[in-house]
CSV table of C-alpha atoms in Angstrom, one decimal:
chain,number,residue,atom,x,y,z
W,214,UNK,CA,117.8,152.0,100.7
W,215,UNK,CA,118.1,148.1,101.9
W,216,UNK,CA,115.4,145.9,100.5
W,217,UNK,CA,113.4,143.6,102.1
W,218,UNK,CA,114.4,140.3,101.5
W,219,UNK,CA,111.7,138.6,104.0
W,220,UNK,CA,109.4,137.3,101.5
W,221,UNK,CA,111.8,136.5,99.1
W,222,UNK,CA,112.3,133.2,97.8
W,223,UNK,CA,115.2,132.3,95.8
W,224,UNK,CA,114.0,128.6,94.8
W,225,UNK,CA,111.1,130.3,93.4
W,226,UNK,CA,111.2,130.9,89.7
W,227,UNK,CA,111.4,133.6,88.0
W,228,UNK,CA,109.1,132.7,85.3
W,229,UNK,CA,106.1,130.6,85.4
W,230,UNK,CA,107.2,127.0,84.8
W,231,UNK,CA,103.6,126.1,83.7
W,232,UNK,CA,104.5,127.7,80.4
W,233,UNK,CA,106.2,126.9,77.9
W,234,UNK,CA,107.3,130.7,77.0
W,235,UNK,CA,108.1,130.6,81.1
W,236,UNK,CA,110.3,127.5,80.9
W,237,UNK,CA,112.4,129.3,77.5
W,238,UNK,CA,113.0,132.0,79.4
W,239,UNK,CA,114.5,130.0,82.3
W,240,UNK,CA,116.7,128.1,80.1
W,241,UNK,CA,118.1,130.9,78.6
W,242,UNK,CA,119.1,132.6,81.6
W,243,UNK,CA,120.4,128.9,83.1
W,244,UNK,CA,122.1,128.0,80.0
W,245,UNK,CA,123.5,131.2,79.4
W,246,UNK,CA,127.1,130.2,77.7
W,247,UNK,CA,128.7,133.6,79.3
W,248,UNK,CA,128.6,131.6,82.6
W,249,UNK,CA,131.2,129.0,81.2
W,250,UNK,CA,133.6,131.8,82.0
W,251,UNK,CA,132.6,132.8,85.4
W,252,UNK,CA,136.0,132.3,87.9
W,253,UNK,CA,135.7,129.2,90.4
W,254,UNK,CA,135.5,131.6,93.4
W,255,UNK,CA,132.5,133.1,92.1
W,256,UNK,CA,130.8,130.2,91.6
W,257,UNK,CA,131.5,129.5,95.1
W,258,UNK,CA,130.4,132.7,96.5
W,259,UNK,CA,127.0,132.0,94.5
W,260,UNK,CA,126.9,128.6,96.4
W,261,UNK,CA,127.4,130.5,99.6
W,262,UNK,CA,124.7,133.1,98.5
W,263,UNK,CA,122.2,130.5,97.9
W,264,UNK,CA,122.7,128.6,100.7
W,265,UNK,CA,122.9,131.6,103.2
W,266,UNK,CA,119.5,132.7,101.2
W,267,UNK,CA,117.5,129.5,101.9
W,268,UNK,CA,118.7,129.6,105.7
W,269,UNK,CA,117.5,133.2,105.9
W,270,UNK,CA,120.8,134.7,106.7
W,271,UNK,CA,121.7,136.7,103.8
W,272,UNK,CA,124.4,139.4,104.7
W,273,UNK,CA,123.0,143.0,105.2
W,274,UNK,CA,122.8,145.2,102.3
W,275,UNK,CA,122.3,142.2,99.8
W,276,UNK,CA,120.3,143.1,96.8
W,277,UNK,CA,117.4,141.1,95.0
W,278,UNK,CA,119.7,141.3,92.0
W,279,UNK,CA,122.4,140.2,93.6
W,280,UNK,CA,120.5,136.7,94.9
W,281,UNK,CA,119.2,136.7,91.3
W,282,UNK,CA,122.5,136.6,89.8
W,283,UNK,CA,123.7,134.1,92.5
W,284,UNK,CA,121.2,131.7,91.3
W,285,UNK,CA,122.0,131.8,87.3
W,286,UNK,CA,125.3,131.1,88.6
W,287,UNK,CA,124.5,128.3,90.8
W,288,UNK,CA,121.9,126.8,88.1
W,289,UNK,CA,124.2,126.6,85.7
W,290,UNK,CA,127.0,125.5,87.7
W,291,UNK,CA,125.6,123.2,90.1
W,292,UNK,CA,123.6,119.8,90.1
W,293,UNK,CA,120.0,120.0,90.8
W,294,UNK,CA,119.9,117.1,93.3
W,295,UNK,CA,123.5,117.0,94.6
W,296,UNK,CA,124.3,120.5,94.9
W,297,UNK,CA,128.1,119.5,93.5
W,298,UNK,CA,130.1,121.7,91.1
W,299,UNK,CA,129.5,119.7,87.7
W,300,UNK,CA,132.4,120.0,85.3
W,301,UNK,CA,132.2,122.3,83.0
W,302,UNK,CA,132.2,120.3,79.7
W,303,UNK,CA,128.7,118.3,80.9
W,304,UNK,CA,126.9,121.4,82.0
W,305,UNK,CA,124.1,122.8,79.6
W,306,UNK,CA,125.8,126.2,79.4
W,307,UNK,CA,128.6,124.6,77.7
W,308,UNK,CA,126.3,123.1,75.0
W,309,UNK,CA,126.3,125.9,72.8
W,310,UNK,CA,130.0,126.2,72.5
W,311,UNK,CA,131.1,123.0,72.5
W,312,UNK,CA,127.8,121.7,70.1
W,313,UNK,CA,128.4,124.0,67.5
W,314,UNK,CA,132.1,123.2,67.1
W,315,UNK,CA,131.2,119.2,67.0
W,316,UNK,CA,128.2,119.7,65.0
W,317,UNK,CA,129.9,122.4,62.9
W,318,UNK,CA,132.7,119.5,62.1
W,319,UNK,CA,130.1,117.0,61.2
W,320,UNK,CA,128.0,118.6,59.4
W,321,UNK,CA,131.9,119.7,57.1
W,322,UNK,CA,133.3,116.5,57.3
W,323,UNK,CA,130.8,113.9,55.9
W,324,UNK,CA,132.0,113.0,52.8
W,325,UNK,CA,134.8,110.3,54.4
W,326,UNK,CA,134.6,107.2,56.3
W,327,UNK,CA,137.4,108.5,58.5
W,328,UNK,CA,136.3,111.4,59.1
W,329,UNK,CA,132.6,109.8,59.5
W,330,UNK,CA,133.6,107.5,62.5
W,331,UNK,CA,136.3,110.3,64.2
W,332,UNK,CA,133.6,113.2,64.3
W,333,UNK,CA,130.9,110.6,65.4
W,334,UNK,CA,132.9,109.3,68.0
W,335,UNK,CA,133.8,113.0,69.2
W,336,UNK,CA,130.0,113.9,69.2
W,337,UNK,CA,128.9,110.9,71.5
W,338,UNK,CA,132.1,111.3,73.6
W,339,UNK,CA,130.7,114.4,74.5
W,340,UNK,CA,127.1,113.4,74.7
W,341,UNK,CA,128.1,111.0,77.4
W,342,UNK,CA,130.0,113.0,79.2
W,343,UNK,CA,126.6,115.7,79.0
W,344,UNK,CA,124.4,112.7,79.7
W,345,UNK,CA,126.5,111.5,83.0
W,346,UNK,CA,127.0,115.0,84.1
W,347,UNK,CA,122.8,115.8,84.4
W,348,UNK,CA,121.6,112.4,85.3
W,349,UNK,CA,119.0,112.2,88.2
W,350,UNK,CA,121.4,111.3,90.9
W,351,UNK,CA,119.0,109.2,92.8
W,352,UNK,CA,119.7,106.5,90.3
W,353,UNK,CA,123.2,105.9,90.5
W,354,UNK,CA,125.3,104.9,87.3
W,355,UNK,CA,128.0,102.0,87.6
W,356,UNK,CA,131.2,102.6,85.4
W,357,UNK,CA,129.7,99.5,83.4
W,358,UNK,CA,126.6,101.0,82.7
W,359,UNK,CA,128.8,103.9,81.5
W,360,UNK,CA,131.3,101.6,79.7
W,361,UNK,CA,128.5,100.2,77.8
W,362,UNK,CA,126.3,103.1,77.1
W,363,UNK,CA,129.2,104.8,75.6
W,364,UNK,CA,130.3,101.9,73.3
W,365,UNK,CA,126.5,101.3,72.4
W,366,UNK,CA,125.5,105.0,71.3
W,367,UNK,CA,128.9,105.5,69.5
W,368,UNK,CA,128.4,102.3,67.6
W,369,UNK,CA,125.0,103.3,66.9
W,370,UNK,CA,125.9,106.6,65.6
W,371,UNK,CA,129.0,105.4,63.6
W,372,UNK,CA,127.3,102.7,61.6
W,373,UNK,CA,124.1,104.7,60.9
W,374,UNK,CA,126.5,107.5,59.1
W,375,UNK,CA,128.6,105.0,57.7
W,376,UNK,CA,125.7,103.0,56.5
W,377,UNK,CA,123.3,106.1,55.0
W,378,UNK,CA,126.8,107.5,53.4
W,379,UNK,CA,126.5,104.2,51.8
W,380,UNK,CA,123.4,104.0,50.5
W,381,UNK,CA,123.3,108.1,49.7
W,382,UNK,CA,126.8,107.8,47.5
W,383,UNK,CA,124.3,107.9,44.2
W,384,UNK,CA,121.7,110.2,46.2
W,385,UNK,CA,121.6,114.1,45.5
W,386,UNK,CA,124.4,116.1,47.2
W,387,UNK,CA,122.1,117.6,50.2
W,388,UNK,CA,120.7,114.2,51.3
W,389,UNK,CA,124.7,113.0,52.3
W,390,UNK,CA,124.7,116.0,54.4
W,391,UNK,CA,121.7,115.1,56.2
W,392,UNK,CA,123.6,111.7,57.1
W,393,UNK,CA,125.1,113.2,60.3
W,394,UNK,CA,121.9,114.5,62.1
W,395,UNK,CA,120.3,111.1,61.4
W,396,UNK,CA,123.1,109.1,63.2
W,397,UNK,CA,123.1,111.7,66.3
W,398,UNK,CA,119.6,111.1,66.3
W,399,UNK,CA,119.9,107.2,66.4
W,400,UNK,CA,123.0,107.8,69.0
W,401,UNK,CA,120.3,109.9,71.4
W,402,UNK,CA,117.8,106.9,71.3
W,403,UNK,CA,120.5,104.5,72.3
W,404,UNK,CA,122.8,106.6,74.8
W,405,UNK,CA,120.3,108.5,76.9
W,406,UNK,CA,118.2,105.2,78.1
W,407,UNK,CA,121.3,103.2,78.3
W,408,UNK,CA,122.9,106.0,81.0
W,409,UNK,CA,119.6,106.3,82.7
W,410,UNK,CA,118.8,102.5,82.7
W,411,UNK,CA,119.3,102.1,86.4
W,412,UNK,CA,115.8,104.1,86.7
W,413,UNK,CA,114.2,102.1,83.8
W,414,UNK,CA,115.3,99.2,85.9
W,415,UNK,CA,114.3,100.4,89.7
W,416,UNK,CA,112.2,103.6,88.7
W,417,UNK,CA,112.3,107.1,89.9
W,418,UNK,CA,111.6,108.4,92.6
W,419,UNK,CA,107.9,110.0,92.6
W,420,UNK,CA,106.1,113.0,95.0
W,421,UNK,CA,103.3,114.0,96.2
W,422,UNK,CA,102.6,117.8,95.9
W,423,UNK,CA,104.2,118.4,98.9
W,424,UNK,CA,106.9,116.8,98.2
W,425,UNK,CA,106.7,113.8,100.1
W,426,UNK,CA,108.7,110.3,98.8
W,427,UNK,CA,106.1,108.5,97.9
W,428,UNK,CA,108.1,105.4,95.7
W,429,UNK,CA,109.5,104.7,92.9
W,430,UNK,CA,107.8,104.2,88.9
W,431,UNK,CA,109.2,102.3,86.2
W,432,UNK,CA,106.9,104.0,83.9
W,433,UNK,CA,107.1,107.8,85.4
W,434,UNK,CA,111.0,106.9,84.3
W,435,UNK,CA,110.4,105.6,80.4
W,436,UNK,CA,108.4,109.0,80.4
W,437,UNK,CA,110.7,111.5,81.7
W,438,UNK,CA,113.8,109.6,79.7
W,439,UNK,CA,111.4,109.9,76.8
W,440,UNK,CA,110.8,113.6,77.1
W,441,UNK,CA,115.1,114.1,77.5
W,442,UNK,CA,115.5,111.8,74.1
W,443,UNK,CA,112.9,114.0,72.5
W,444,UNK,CA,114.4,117.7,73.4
W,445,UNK,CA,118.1,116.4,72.7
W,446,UNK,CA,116.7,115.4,69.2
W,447,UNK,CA,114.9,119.1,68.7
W,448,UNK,CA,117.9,121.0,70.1
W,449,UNK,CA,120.3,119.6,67.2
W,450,UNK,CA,117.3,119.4,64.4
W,451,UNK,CA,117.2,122.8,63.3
W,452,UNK,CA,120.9,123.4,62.6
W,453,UNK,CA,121.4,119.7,61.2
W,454,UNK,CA,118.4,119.8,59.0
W,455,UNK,CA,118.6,123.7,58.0
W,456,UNK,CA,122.1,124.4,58.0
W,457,UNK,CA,122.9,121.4,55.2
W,458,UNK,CA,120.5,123.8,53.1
W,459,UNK,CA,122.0,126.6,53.4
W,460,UNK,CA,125.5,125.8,53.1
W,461,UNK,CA,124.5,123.7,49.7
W,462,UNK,CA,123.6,127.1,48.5
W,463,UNK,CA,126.8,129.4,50.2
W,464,UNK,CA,128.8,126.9,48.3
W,465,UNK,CA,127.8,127.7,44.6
W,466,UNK,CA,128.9,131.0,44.7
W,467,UNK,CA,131.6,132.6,43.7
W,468,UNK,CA,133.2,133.8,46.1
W,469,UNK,CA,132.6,130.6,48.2
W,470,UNK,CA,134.6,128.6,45.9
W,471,UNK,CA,137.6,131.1,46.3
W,472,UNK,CA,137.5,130.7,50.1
W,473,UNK,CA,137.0,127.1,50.9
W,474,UNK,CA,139.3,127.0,53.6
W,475,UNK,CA,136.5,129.0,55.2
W,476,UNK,CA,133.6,127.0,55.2
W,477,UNK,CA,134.3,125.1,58.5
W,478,UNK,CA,134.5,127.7,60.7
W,479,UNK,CA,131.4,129.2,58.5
W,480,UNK,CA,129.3,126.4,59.6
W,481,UNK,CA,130.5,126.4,63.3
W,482,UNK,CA,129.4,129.9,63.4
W,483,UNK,CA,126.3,129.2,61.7
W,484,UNK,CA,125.7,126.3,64.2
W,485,UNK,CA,126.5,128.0,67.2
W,486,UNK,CA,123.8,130.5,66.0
W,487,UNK,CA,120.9,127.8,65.8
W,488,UNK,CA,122.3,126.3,69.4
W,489,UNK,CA,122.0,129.9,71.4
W,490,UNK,CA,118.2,129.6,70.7
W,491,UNK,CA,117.6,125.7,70.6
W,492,UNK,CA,119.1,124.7,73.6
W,493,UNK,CA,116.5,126.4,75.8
W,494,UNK,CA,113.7,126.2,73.3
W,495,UNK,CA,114.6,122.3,73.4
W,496,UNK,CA,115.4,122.6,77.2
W,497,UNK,CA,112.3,124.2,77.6
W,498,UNK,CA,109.8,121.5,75.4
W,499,UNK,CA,108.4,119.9,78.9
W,500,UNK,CA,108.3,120.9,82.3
W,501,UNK,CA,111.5,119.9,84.5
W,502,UNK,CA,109.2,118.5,87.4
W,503,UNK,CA,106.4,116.2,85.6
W,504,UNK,CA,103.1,115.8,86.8
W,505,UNK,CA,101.6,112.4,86.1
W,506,UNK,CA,98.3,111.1,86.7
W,507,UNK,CA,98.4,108.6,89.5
W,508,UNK,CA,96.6,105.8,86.9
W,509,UNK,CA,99.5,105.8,84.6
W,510,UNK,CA,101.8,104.1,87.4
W,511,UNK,CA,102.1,100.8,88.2
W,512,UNK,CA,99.1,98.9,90.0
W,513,UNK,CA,101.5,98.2,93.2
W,514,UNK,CA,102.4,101.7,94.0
W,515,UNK,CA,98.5,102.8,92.9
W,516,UNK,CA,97.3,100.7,95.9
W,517,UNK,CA,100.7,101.8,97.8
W,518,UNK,CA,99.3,105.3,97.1
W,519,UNK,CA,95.9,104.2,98.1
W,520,UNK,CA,97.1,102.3,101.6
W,521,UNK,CA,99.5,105.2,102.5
W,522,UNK,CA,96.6,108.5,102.1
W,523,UNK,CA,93.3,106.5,102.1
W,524,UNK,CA,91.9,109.2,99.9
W,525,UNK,CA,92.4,109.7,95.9
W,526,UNK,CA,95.8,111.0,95.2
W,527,UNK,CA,94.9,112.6,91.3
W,528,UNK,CA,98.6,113.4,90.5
W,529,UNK,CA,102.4,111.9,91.4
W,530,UNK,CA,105.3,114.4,90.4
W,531,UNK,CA,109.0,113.2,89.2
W,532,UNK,CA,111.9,115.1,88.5
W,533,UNK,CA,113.4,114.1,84.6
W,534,UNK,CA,116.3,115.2,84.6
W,535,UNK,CA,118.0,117.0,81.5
């Protein structure tokens, strides 16, 4: 029996985005790291099924389930405000993969200057490239800005570690391994506003609830990049923090000492285990579309606001980004 797709809406979401439990469970099925392996043409005909879906001329015999699927596929695979392909390397279904093999590497290889600044530089080469892919495209990024954001976070992140291995040589064994997830900290504070700091600069482009352009907010942007520098910093805490723990114990016994060519791809494993549930957990920390009272923006676009509704406008919404 064909259902009946009239009332169905496939920008709607499946969860309520109100909620925090609501906005996990979207995350997990949009970061999903199966969808890394999905074929090009099926990505395309999820592209095709979305866009046929909005225009209200899904081909006979189409399921719900089938639309559903469509969308992971397009979510994952496609930029919010562009509707590009992103490459798959910046897309957040490739964070768990590619995280836990950085992050399994530094969290390994901390004891060495050399291998300090290589696994550093690896980390934030990656960051950028996850940064660039999932800005807010209505604040276009010059090669400059990229040029310089890139050279500023990996400096950042290279002389923290190098710096704190310093100072830790003489410090208990389990603080040195702590080093790394303090320098991709620093790095997030310094890359993400750096990429983004055309909309520190101009502002981002703010809504009314019906989604009407209203103008652009400074401060509606040093929130939402906020909120980005905040969840990138949960995402990697657990597994940085906890993982250093547990390995200092896995390495005292026995049988760990026999097999230290294993411990690597131990902690990769291990990392790639705290990612699957902290990327949307961390994804998930605030909503995607902000709401933000209309008193927090600047005075000009309050009486902008004022001028263009002549009535009290409580609330302004912004898209963050990721």
């Amino acid at each position: 029996m064909e259902a009946d797709l009239s009332g169905f809406n496939i920008d709607a979401p499946r969860w309520d985005q109100c909620t925090f439990l609501g906005r996990v469970k979207h995350f997990f099925n949009v970061t999903d790291p199966r969808t890394v392996l999905v074929p090009e043409w099926e990505l395309d005909w999820a592209k095709v099924m979305v866009e046929k879906s909005r225009m209200g001329t899904v081909p006979p015999g189409t399921r719900v389930e089938q639309l559903l699927y469509a969308k992971k596929l397009y979510d994952s695979a496609f930029h919010p405000d562009t509707g590009d392909k992103m490459n798959v390397i910046g897309r957040m279904s490739f964070q768990v993969p590619g995280g836990m093999i950085i992050t399994g590497f530094m969290l390994q290889f901390y004891r060495t200057i050399p291998a300090v600044i290589f696994w550093q530089w690896v980390n934030q080469s990656f960051n950028a490239l996850v940064n660039y892919t999932n800005r807010n495209a209505a604040s276009p990024t010059s090669v400059r800005q990229m040029a310089v954001s890139y050279i500023s976070a990996t400096t950042a992140a290279v002389a923290t570690a190098v710096g704190m291995n310093t100072l830790t040589k003489r410090a208990p064994p389990l603080v040195g391994r702590w080093v790394p997830f303090a320098a991709v900290a620093a790095a997030n504070c310094v890359n993400i506003p750096m990429m983004r700091q055309q909309e520190l600069i101009q502002g981002i482009c703010v809504k009314d609830r019906n989604h009407n352009e209203i103008g652009h907010s400074r401060r509606a942007a040093a929130i939402g990049i906020t909120q980005v520098v905040i969840s990138r910093i949960t995402m990697a805490a657990p597994g940085m923090i906890l993982l250093p723990v547990v390995m200092e114990r896995l390495e005292k016994l026995r049988c760990m000492k026999r097999i230290r060519v294993l411990h690597a791809p131990l902690q990769v494993l291990l990392s790639g285990c705290f990612l699957i549930f902290m990327v949307p957990v961390a994804c998930g920390l605030f909503p995607q579309t902000c709401e933000l009272p209309v008193s927090y923006l600047e005075p000009e676009l309050q009486d902008t606001i004022k001028a263009k509704y002549g009535e009290p406008v409580p609330y302004v919404y912004f898209n963050k980004g990721l």
